[in-house]
Tab-separated table of C-alpha atoms in Angstrom:
chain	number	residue	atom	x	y	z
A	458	UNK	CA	0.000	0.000	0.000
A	459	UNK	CA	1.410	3.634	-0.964
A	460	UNK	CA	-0.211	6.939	0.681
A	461	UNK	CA	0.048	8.346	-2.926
A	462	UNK	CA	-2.055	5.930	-4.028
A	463	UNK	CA	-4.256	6.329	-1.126
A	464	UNK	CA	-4.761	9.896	-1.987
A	465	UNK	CA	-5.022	9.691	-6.038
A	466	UNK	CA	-7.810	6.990	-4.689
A	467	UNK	CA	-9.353	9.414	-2.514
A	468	UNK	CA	-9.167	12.115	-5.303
A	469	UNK	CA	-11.082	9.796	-7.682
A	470	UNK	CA	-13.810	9.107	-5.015
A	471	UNK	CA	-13.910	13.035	-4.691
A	472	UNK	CA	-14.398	13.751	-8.384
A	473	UNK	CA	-16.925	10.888	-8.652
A	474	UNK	CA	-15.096	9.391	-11.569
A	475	UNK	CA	-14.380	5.757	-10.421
A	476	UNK	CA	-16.936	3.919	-8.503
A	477	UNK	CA	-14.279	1.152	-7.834
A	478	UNK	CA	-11.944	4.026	-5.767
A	479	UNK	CA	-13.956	3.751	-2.806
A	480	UNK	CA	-14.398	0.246	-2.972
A	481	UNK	CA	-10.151	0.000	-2.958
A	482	UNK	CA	-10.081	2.362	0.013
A	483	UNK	CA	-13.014	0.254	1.630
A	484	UNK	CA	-10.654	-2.645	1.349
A	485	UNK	CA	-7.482	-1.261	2.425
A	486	UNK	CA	-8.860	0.864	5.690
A	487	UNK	CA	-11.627	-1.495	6.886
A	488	UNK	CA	-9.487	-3.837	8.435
A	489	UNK	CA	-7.668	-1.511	10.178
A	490	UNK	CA	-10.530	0.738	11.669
A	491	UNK	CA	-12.347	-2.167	12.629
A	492	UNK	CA	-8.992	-2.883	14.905
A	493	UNK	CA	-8.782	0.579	15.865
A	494	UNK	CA	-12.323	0.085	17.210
A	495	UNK	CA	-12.522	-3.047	18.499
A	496	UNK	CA	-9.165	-1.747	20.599
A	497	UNK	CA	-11.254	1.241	21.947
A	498	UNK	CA	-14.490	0.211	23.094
A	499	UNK	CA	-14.061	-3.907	22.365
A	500	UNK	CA	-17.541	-4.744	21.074
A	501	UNK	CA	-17.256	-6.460	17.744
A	502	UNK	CA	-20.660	-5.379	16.717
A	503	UNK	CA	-20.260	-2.025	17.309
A	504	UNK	CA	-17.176	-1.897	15.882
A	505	UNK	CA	-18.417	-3.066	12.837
A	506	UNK	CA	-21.431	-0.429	12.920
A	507	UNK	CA	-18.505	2.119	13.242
A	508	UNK	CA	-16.440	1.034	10.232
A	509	UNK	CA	-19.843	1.606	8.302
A	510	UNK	CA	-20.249	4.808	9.695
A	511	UNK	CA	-16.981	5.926	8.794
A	512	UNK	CA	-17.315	4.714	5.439
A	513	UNK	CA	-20.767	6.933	5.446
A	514	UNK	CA	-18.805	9.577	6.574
A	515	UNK	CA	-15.906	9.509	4.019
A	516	UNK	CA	-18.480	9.274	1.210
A	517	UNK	CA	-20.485	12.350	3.222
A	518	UNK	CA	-17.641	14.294	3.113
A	519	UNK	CA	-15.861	14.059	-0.051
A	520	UNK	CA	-15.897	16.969	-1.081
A	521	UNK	CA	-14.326	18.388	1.745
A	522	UNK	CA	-11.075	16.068	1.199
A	523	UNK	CA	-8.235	18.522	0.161
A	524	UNK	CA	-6.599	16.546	-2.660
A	525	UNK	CA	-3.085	15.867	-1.967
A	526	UNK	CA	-3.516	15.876	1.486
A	527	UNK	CA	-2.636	13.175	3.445
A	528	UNK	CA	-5.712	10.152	3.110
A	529	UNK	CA	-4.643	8.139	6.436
A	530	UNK	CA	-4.744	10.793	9.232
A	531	UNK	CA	-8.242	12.569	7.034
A	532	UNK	CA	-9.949	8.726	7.920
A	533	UNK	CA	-8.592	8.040	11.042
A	534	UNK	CA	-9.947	11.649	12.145
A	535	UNK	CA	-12.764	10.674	11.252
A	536	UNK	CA	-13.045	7.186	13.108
A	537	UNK	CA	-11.929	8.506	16.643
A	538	UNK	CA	-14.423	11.387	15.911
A	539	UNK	CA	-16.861	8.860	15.747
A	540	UNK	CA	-15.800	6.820	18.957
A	541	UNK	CA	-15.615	9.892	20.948
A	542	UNK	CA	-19.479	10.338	19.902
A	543	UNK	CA	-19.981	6.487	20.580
A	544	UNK	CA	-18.291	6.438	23.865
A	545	UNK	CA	-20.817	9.879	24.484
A	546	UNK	CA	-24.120	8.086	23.585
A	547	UNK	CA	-23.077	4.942	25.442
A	548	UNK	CA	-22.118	7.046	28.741
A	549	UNK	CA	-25.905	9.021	28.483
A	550	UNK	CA	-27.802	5.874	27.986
A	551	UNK	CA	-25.848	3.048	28.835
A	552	UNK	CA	-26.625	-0.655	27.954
A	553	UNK	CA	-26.372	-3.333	30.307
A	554	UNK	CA	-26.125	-6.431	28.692
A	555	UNK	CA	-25.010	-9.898	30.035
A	556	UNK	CA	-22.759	-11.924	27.923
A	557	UNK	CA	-20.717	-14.661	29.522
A	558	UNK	CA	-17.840	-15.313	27.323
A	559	UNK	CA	-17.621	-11.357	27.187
A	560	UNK	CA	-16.159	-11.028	30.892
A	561	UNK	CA	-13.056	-9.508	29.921
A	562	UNK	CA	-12.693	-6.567	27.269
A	563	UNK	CA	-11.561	-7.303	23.945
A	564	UNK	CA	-8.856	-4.603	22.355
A	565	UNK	CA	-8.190	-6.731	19.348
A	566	UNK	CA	-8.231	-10.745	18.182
A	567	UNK	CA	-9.033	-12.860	20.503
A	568	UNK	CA	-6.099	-13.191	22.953
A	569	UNK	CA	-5.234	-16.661	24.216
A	570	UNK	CA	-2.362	-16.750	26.347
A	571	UNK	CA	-2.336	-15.256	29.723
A	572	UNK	CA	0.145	-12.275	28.755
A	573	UNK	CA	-2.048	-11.486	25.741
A	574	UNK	CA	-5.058	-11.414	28.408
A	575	UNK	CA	-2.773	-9.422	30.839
A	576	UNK	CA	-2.012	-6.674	28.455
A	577	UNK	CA	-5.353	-6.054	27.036
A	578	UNK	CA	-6.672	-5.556	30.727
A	579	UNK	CA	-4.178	-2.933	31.233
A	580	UNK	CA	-4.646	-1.289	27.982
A	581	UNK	CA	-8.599	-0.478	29.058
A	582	UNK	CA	-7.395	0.614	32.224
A	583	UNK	CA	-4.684	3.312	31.130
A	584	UNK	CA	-6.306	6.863	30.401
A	585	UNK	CA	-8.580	6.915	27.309
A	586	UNK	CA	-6.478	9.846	25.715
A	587	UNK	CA	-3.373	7.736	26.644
A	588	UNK	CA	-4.641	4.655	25.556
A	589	UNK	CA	-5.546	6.668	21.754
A	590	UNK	CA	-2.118	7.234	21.628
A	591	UNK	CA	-1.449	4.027	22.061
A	592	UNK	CA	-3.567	2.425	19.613
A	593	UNK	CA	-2.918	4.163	17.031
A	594	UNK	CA	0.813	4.525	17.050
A	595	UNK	CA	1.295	1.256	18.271
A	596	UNK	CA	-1.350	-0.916	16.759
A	597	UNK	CA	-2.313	1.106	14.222
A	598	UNK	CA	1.355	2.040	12.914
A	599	UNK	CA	0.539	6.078	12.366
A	600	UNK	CA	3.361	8.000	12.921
A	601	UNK	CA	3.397	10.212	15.974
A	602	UNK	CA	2.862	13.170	13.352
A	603	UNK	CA	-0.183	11.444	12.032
A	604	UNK	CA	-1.498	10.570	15.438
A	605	UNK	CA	-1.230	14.459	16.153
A	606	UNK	CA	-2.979	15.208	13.109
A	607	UNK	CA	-6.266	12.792	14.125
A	608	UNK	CA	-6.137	13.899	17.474
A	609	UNK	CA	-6.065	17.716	16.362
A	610	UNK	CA	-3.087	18.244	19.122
A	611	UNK	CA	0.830	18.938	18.890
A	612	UNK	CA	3.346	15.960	17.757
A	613	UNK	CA	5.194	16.817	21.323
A	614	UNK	CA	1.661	16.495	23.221
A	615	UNK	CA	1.487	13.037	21.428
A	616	UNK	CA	4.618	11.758	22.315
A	617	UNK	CA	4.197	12.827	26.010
A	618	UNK	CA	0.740	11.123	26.288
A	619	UNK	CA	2.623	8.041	24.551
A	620	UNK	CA	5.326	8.051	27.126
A	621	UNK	CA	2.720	8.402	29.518
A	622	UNK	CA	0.800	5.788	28.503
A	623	UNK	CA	3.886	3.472	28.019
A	624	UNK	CA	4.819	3.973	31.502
A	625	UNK	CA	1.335	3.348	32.814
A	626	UNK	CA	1.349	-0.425	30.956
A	627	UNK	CA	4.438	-1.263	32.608
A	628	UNK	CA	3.119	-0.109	35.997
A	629	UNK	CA	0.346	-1.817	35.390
A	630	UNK	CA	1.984	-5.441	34.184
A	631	UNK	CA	4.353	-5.142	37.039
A	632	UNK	CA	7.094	-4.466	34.968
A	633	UNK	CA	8.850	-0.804	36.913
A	634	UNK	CA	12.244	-0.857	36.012
C-alpha cells in the first residue's frame, strides 16, 4: 500500500469518476478501523457499525477532502471522531447487557495466552487519551505526526501522552524498572 495511491484513490472518489476508488479504500482501511475500534471500546458489533459509519462519513464528506492531502490521518480523524461520539451516547444511555464469554474486554483478536489477556486488561485501564495514543501509534502504525494530526493536538503532546501511557502499561503489568 502507498499513501500516494491512497490519496489519487481518494481524489477519484472526490471527483466521482471511479466507482471502484472507494471500494479499494473500503478494502485497504476497513481492516484496520475495525482494529482501531474493536481496541477502543471492544464490542465487535459495534465496531463493525462504526467502520460503516466511517465509510458513510468519508463518502459524506468528499468533497471536503483537500486533494493531496494526506488520506490516512483525514480517515482516522474521522473514526476517533466517531468513537468519541460512541463512547458519548453509550455514557448518556448506557446498555447493560449480560454476555458470559464477554467477561473480559476485547482490544483486538481474541487473545489466548495469559500475557495477551494481561495486556489487554491494562490497555482499558490506562487513560482513554493515553490509551488513543497508544492504539494508534502502536497498533495502528501512524506515525506520531499522524497521530497528532487525528487527534487535532501537537506531535510533542502526542509523544508525552505516549510516554505516559507506556509507563502506565508497565506499571500496570508489574514491569517498573
Amino acid at each position: 500500500m502507498n499513501a500516494r495511491s491512497d490519496e489519487e484513490l481518494m481524489r477519484r472518489v472526490r471527483e466521482g469518476d471511479d466507482p471502484s476508488a472507494f471500494d479499494a479504500l473500503f478494502r485497504r482501511y476497513a481492516g484496520k478501523l475495525n482494529a482501531f475500534f474493536l481496541r477502543q471500546i471492544g464490542d465487535p458489533e459495534a465496531a463493525r457499525d462504526l467502520v460503516q459509519q466511517s465509510f458513510l462519513q468519508l463518502h459524506r464528506a468528499r468533497r471536503d477532502y483537500q486533494p493531496g492531502a494526506p488520506f490516512r490521518p483525514w480517515i482516522y480523524t474521522i473514526a476517533a471522531n466517531l468513537r468519541r461520539m460512541h463512547h458519548r451516547r453509550r455514557a448518556r444511555k448506557p446498555e447493560v447487557a449480560y454476555e458470559p464469554d464477554a467477561h473480559e474486554p476485547s482490544v483486538g483478536p481474541k487473545a489466548s495466552t495469559p500475557e495477551q489477556r494481561a495486556v489487554r486488561r491494562a490497555l482499558m485501564a490506562v487513560n482513554e487519551g493515553q490509551r488513543e495514543v497508544l492504539i494508534l501509534h502502536w497498533y495502528q502504525g501512524l506515525p506520531m505526526e499522524e497521530v497528532a494530526q487525528v487527534l487535532g493536538i501537537s506531535r510533542s503532546a502526542a509523544k508525552v501522552r505516549a510516554h505516559r501511557a507506556y509507563k502506565a502499561l508497565q506499571a500496570l503489568l508489574g514491569e517498573d524498572k
